[in-house]
């Protein structure tokens, strides 16, 4: 037992755990020490990719009914002195087993290799530096940094927890997130109540924290109950199941026919030997030898080809599902658009200020004259609130692994060029609290100390933000009342900007004496900020290509309906007039009670706007109810349930959270929409090829069965001897069809 292992770490104080694990809370482990520890522990991995042993693969081959039928036929041949036949059948069995063995082996090893590429990365602190490493390389004593959306990759004793909440459903079955803290708990506390621990396989749903690794791999709680080991049972694809069923039916059919033929022959007084030979011939004729092998090999090849195109598939069966997909529910930001935002303009009560697009972020009024935040109090306030009310930090953009929300980075950048850098602002107005962005509320807030009082900075979707505002900032610096009429005129301005495809946020603030006050109430509206997020160049072409492939593309977005409509139009969604469904209408959707007519209406919709996370799940269910095979893209923690529910969940490899990637069946390593199209086309081709091959094989087998069965039924001698059938099968079934099954796109039906 390595000396760093700990009994009941949750019952020890933070200091004790740090001391016992011989680590440093500020700097983490020394990289050399981490390396050494890695040598004395197993890699941090559950044995979920149980390596298939050679014997197991060989054993699998002999589980097939077809093999047993052939073995029986060979046995009969030997018993009745037909040695040539017996040897030929045995030879066929061996050749088949050989091909099957190597294809299975290759498929199994390919899967293992692909699983490794998909391994999760984790942020740790080592030698005083924060870095992303492979979760496999984590060792006890490492300090892991946790943020919203992270999957926990080892069992951690928490040493810091800021509003940290975890989803532990995978471990405890409890779907409501649990709050975490750092205070130790009693030794006999049940797993689900160990508030100072974060367990491997669980996910951060809110807040942030740091934890000390106390157990890795199979020593973790989840390793112990080996949940994943069970759930990662061999993945039998629906296609394989269908082929297996087909094999069984053929065996029964041929046995039935053989029994009939032999019975009829014996009644007619035919030679018993001849009848047995016929039975063997029928048995041999019914076997589609190469079919399962070819199917598995095609799927495995497809998986590799897709991974070469940056689409990582984590289950063989998903290759098939991809080919059968009929609708793609896609998000907007980052998938259809670049997710590279820049601030285009600010809208104030009686003025607009445009931002130069040249990177210097010069400000101009509508007459084209320069405007300075030094002279325009509202512009200064807007820049300041945009920089303060932010979960991103300046400098994030240089750290690829840790890039913040591009929208917030754009707000920081524009403020910085106006000499309102976030770090300077925060040193004057220290942040005491952050109310993280909540997609249900569609706003976020930060609270700052300000000269003995508090400044609350708020940004969010204009519809919600305007409801929380009571006043509006005027050009003189005073505030005026905001009533329902003025609110609706602001909503009109919001809609106008959205129609230009801009993403719009409202900025608001208030000064209060109580830092605990509700941030979303009685605010002063400063104005709207409009951001450009250009559509990706390659998207319209990819969408056009997909429409031709009979796959509909439907947009699901949290953004304003007008922004969504404009982007959807540019991307080429829908045919002709776009049908958009929005917010309140979506709230009424109910999978259980929806009428056929309403369902048909939903199915015709091209864009669902202001979609809340739980509505995504409902929409996936509705599309499935209507008989669609649904692919769904997503990146956030909130997308995970819908990604799981979809027939194929597609997560973004670069900007996606680990939780989303874990829930998905396909991970796009380049986050590009055309990659989905390419993978789908590949899936369709593979599906088509396997079907072609199956039809070809079946037609060969059925014609042989008919020739033999009919002849014997009519009292004629067996037209084809078992040896001849075997020869035919080897030639027609084992060599000729390969190009059919592994061919490129040209073979698509
Ligand atoms: P999509 O990725 O499909 O475009 P979305 O990212 O716009 O969806 P959400 O993240 O749910 O969807 O955002 C919904 C709305 O909430 C946005 O349109 C915006 O008005 C507002 N919003 C988004 N992010 C923030 C944030 N960090 N701070 C404040 N408001 C935000």
PDB file of N, CA and C and ligand atoms in Angstrom, residues 330-334 389 405 407-408 437-439 442-444 459-463 503-505 555-560 610-611 613 616 635 655, ligand 1:
ATOM      1  N   UNK A 330     -29.292  22.188 -33.463  1.00  0.00           N
ATOM      2  CA  UNK A 330     -27.980  22.802 -33.249  1.00  0.00           C
ATOM      3  C   UNK A 330     -28.101  24.089 -32.447  1.00  0.00           C
ATOM      4  N   UNK A 331     -27.088  24.367 -31.619  1.00  0.00           N
ATOM      5  CA  UNK A 331     -27.083  25.670 -30.961  1.00  0.00           C
ATOM      6  C   UNK A 331     -26.495  26.687 -31.934  1.00  0.00           C
ATOM      7  N   UNK A 332     -26.550  27.933 -31.547  1.00  0.00           N
ATOM      8  CA  UNK A 332     -26.131  28.985 -32.484  1.00  0.00           C
ATOM      9  C   UNK A 332     -24.689  29.407 -32.234  1.00  0.00           C
ATOM     10  N   UNK A 333     -24.472  29.956 -31.015  1.00  0.00           N
ATOM     11  CA  UNK A 333     -23.172  30.567 -30.739  1.00  0.00           C
ATOM     12  C   UNK A 333     -22.064  29.523 -30.740  1.00  0.00           C
ATOM     13  N   UNK A 334     -21.073  29.751 -31.584  1.00  0.00           N
ATOM     14  CA  UNK A 334     -19.922  28.862 -31.589  1.00  0.00           C
ATOM     15  C   UNK A 334     -20.072  27.703 -32.545  1.00  0.00           C
ATOM     16  N   UNK A 389     -18.823  43.462 -14.342  1.00  0.00           N
ATOM     17  CA  UNK A 389     -19.783  42.361 -14.247  1.00  0.00           C
ATOM     18  C   UNK A 389     -19.343  41.252 -15.199  1.00  0.00           C
ATOM     19  N   UNK A 405     -15.804  33.428 -21.490  1.00  0.00           N
ATOM     20  CA  UNK A 405     -16.884  33.638 -22.439  1.00  0.00           C
ATOM     21  C   UNK A 405     -16.460  34.745 -23.413  1.00  0.00           C
ATOM     22  N   UNK A 407     -18.000  36.706 -25.182  1.00  0.00           N
ATOM     23  CA  UNK A 407     -18.774  37.938 -25.070  1.00  0.00           C
ATOM     24  C   UNK A 407     -18.188  38.820 -23.954  1.00  0.00           C
ATOM     25  N   UNK A 408     -17.836  38.186 -22.865  1.00  0.00           N
ATOM     26  CA  UNK A 408     -17.264  38.946 -21.753  1.00  0.00           C
ATOM     27  C   UNK A 408     -15.867  39.432 -22.106  1.00  0.00           C
ATOM     28  N   UNK A 437     -23.910  33.814 -13.952  1.00  0.00           N
ATOM     29  CA  UNK A 437     -24.941  33.845 -14.995  1.00  0.00           C
ATOM     30  C   UNK A 437     -25.815  32.600 -14.870  1.00  0.00           C
ATOM     31  N   UNK A 438     -27.105  32.835 -14.863  1.00  0.00           N
ATOM     32  CA  UNK A 438     -28.038  31.722 -14.749  1.00  0.00           C
ATOM     33  C   UNK A 438     -28.920  31.747 -16.001  1.00  0.00           C
ATOM     34  N   UNK A 439     -28.857  30.703 -16.843  1.00  0.00           N
ATOM     35  CA  UNK A 439     -29.614  30.732 -18.100  1.00  0.00           C
ATOM     36  C   UNK A 439     -31.126  30.843 -17.876  1.00  0.00           C
ATOM     37  N   UNK A 442     -31.266  34.565 -17.012  1.00  0.00           N
ATOM     38  CA  UNK A 442     -30.633  35.263 -18.153  1.00  0.00           C
ATOM     39  C   UNK A 442     -29.929  36.550 -17.747  1.00  0.00           C
ATOM     40  N   UNK A 443     -29.431  36.605 -16.531  1.00  0.00           N
ATOM     41  CA  UNK A 443     -28.676  37.789 -16.083  1.00  0.00           C
ATOM     42  C   UNK A 443     -27.546  37.315 -15.184  1.00  0.00           C
ATOM     43  N   UNK A 444     -26.558  38.197 -14.997  1.00  0.00           N
ATOM     44  CA  UNK A 444     -25.561  37.954 -13.953  1.00  0.00           C
ATOM     45  C   UNK A 444     -25.260  39.273 -13.251  1.00  0.00           C
ATOM     46  N   UNK A 459     -25.585  42.648 -15.875  1.00  0.00           N
ATOM     47  CA  UNK A 459     -25.790  42.592 -17.327  1.00  0.00           C
ATOM     48  C   UNK A 459     -26.633  41.365 -17.629  1.00  0.00           C
ATOM     49  N   UNK A 460     -27.389  41.436 -18.735  1.00  0.00           N
ATOM     50  CA  UNK A 460     -28.235  40.280 -19.051  1.00  0.00           C
ATOM     51  C   UNK A 460     -29.114  40.537 -20.257  1.00  0.00           C
ATOM     52  N   UNK A 461     -29.970  39.551 -20.541  1.00  0.00           N
ATOM     53  CA  UNK A 461     -30.881  39.680 -21.680  1.00  0.00           C
ATOM     54  C   UNK A 461     -31.797  40.878 -21.442  1.00  0.00           C
ATOM     55  N   UNK A 462     -31.969  41.773 -22.445  1.00  0.00           N
ATOM     56  CA  UNK A 462     -32.739  42.995 -22.217  1.00  0.00           C
ATOM     57  C   UNK A 462     -34.141  42.766 -21.658  1.00  0.00           C
ATOM     58  N   UNK A 463     -34.853  41.755 -22.141  1.00  0.00           N
ATOM     59  CA  UNK A 463     -36.221  41.539 -21.641  1.00  0.00           C
ATOM     60  C   UNK A 463     -36.236  41.403 -20.129  1.00  0.00           C
ATOM     61  N   UNK A 503     -26.010  40.497 -31.131  1.00  0.00           N
ATOM     62  CA  UNK A 503     -26.348  39.937 -29.823  1.00  0.00           C
ATOM     63  C   UNK A 503     -26.431  41.118 -28.858  1.00  0.00           C
ATOM     64  N   UNK A 504     -27.552  41.242 -28.154  1.00  0.00           N
ATOM     65  CA  UNK A 504     -27.781  42.449 -27.360  1.00  0.00           C
ATOM     66  C   UNK A 504     -27.856  42.121 -25.868  1.00  0.00           C
ATOM     67  N   UNK A 505     -27.186  42.945 -25.083  1.00  0.00           N
ATOM     68  CA  UNK A 505     -27.254  42.818 -23.623  1.00  0.00           C
ATOM     69  C   UNK A 505     -27.658  44.161 -23.050  1.00  0.00           C
ATOM     70  N   UNK A 555     -32.440  25.239 -35.370  1.00  0.00           N
ATOM     71  CA  UNK A 555     -31.619  25.973 -34.401  1.00  0.00           C
ATOM     72  C   UNK A 555     -32.324  26.080 -33.048  1.00  0.00           C
ATOM     73  N   UNK A 556     -31.571  25.819 -31.993  1.00  0.00           N
ATOM     74  CA  UNK A 556     -32.068  25.998 -30.620  1.00  0.00           C
ATOM     75  C   UNK A 556     -31.159  27.015 -29.967  1.00  0.00           C
ATOM     76  N   UNK A 557     -31.693  28.153 -29.546  1.00  0.00           N
ATOM     77  CA  UNK A 557     -30.788  29.164 -28.987  1.00  0.00           C
ATOM     78  C   UNK A 557     -31.414  29.872 -27.796  1.00  0.00           C
ATOM     79  N   UNK A 558     -30.555  30.360 -26.923  1.00  0.00           N
ATOM     80  CA  UNK A 558     -31.029  31.137 -25.786  1.00  0.00           C
ATOM     81  C   UNK A 558     -31.183  32.599 -26.177  1.00  0.00           C
ATOM     82  N   UNK A 559     -30.751  32.931 -27.404  1.00  0.00           N
ATOM     83  CA  UNK A 559     -30.719  34.324 -27.840  1.00  0.00           C
ATOM     84  C   UNK A 559     -32.108  34.816 -28.277  1.00  0.00           C
ATOM     85  N   UNK A 560     -32.185  36.124 -28.552  1.00  0.00           N
ATOM     86  CA  UNK A 560     -33.399  36.795 -28.996  1.00  0.00           C
ATOM     87  C   UNK A 560     -33.871  36.215 -30.324  1.00  0.00           C
ATOM     88  N   UNK A 610     -34.858  31.893 -27.376  1.00  0.00           N
ATOM     89  CA  UNK A 610     -35.018  32.054 -25.924  1.00  0.00           C
ATOM     90  C   UNK A 610     -35.367  30.718 -25.267  1.00  0.00           C
ATOM     91  N   UNK A 611     -34.646  29.704 -25.677  1.00  0.00           N
ATOM     92  CA  UNK A 611     -34.890  28.361 -25.164  1.00  0.00           C
ATOM     93  C   UNK A 611     -34.180  28.190 -23.827  1.00  0.00           C
ATOM     94  N   UNK A 613     -32.703  25.777 -20.750  1.00  0.00           N
ATOM     95  CA  UNK A 613     -32.053  24.459 -20.843  1.00  0.00           C
ATOM     96  C   UNK A 613     -33.026  23.289 -20.762  1.00  0.00           C
ATOM     97  N   UNK A 616     -34.790  22.320 -23.919  1.00  0.00           N
ATOM     98  CA  UNK A 616     -34.030  21.552 -24.913  1.00  0.00           C
ATOM     99  C   UNK A 616     -34.365  20.072 -24.789  1.00  0.00           C
ATOM    100  N   UNK A 635     -22.788  22.352 -25.449  1.00  0.00           N
ATOM    101  CA  UNK A 635     -21.474  22.531 -24.826  1.00  0.00           C
ATOM    102  C   UNK A 635     -21.539  22.738 -23.313  1.00  0.00           C
ATOM    103  N   UNK A 655     -14.661  24.131 -26.879  1.00  0.00           N
ATOM    104  CA  UNK A 655     -15.288  25.028 -25.920  1.00  0.00           C
ATOM    105  C   UNK A 655     -16.272  24.286 -25.016  1.00  0.00           C
TER     106      UNK A 655
HETATM  107  P1  LIG B   1     -26.651  29.993 -28.149  1.00  0.00           P
HETATM  108  O1  LIG B   1     -25.339  29.418 -27.722  1.00  0.00           O
HETATM  109  O2  LIG B   1     -27.509  29.027 -28.827  1.00  0.00           O
HETATM  110  O3  LIG B   1     -26.508  31.263 -28.916  1.00  0.00           O
HETATM  111  P2  LIG B   1     -27.002  31.483 -25.853  1.00  0.00           P
HETATM  112  O4  LIG B   1     -25.592  31.248 -25.427  1.00  0.00           O
HETATM  113  O5  LIG B   1     -27.317  32.815 -26.384  1.00  0.00           O
HETATM  114  O6  LIG B   1     -27.446  30.379 -26.837  1.00  0.00           O
HETATM  115  P3  LIG B   1     -27.734  31.446 -23.158  1.00  0.00           P
HETATM  116  O7  LIG B   1     -26.332  31.242 -22.783  1.00  0.00           O
HETATM  117  O8  LIG B   1     -28.815  30.675 -22.489  1.00  0.00           O
HETATM  118  O9  LIG B   1     -27.956  31.180 -24.667  1.00  0.00           O
HETATM  119  O10 LIG B   1     -28.028  32.997 -23.015  1.00  0.00           O
HETATM  120  C1  LIG B   1     -29.319  33.512 -23.087  1.00  0.00           C
HETATM  121  C2  LIG B   1     -29.243  35.012 -23.027  1.00  0.00           C
HETATM  122  O11 LIG B   1     -28.712  35.406 -21.759  1.00  0.00           O
HETATM  123  C3  LIG B   1     -28.310  35.627 -24.054  1.00  0.00           C
HETATM  124  O12 LIG B   1     -28.978  35.905 -25.248  1.00  0.00           O
HETATM  125  C4  LIG B   1     -27.861  36.908 -23.369  1.00  0.00           C
HETATM  126  O13 LIG B   1     -28.825  37.915 -23.539  1.00  0.00           O
HETATM  127  C5  LIG B   1     -27.842  36.513 -21.909  1.00  0.00           C
HETATM  128  N1  LIG B   1     -26.482  36.125 -21.488  1.00  0.00           N
HETATM  129  C6  LIG B   1     -25.740  35.098 -21.970  1.00  0.00           C
HETATM  130  N2  LIG B   1     -24.563  35.021 -21.337  1.00  0.00           N
HETATM  131  C7  LIG B   1     -24.541  36.008 -20.421  1.00  0.00           C
HETATM  132  C8  LIG B   1     -23.608  36.447 -19.440  1.00  0.00           C
HETATM  133  N3  LIG B   1     -22.435  35.852 -19.269  1.00  0.00           N
HETATM  134  N4  LIG B   1     -23.935  37.519 -18.688  1.00  0.00           N
HETATM  135  C9  LIG B   1     -25.119  38.115 -18.829  1.00  0.00           C
HETATM  136  N5  LIG B   1     -26.044  37.768 -19.730  1.00  0.00           N
HETATM  137  C10 LIG B   1     -25.782  36.732 -20.528  1.00  0.00           C
END
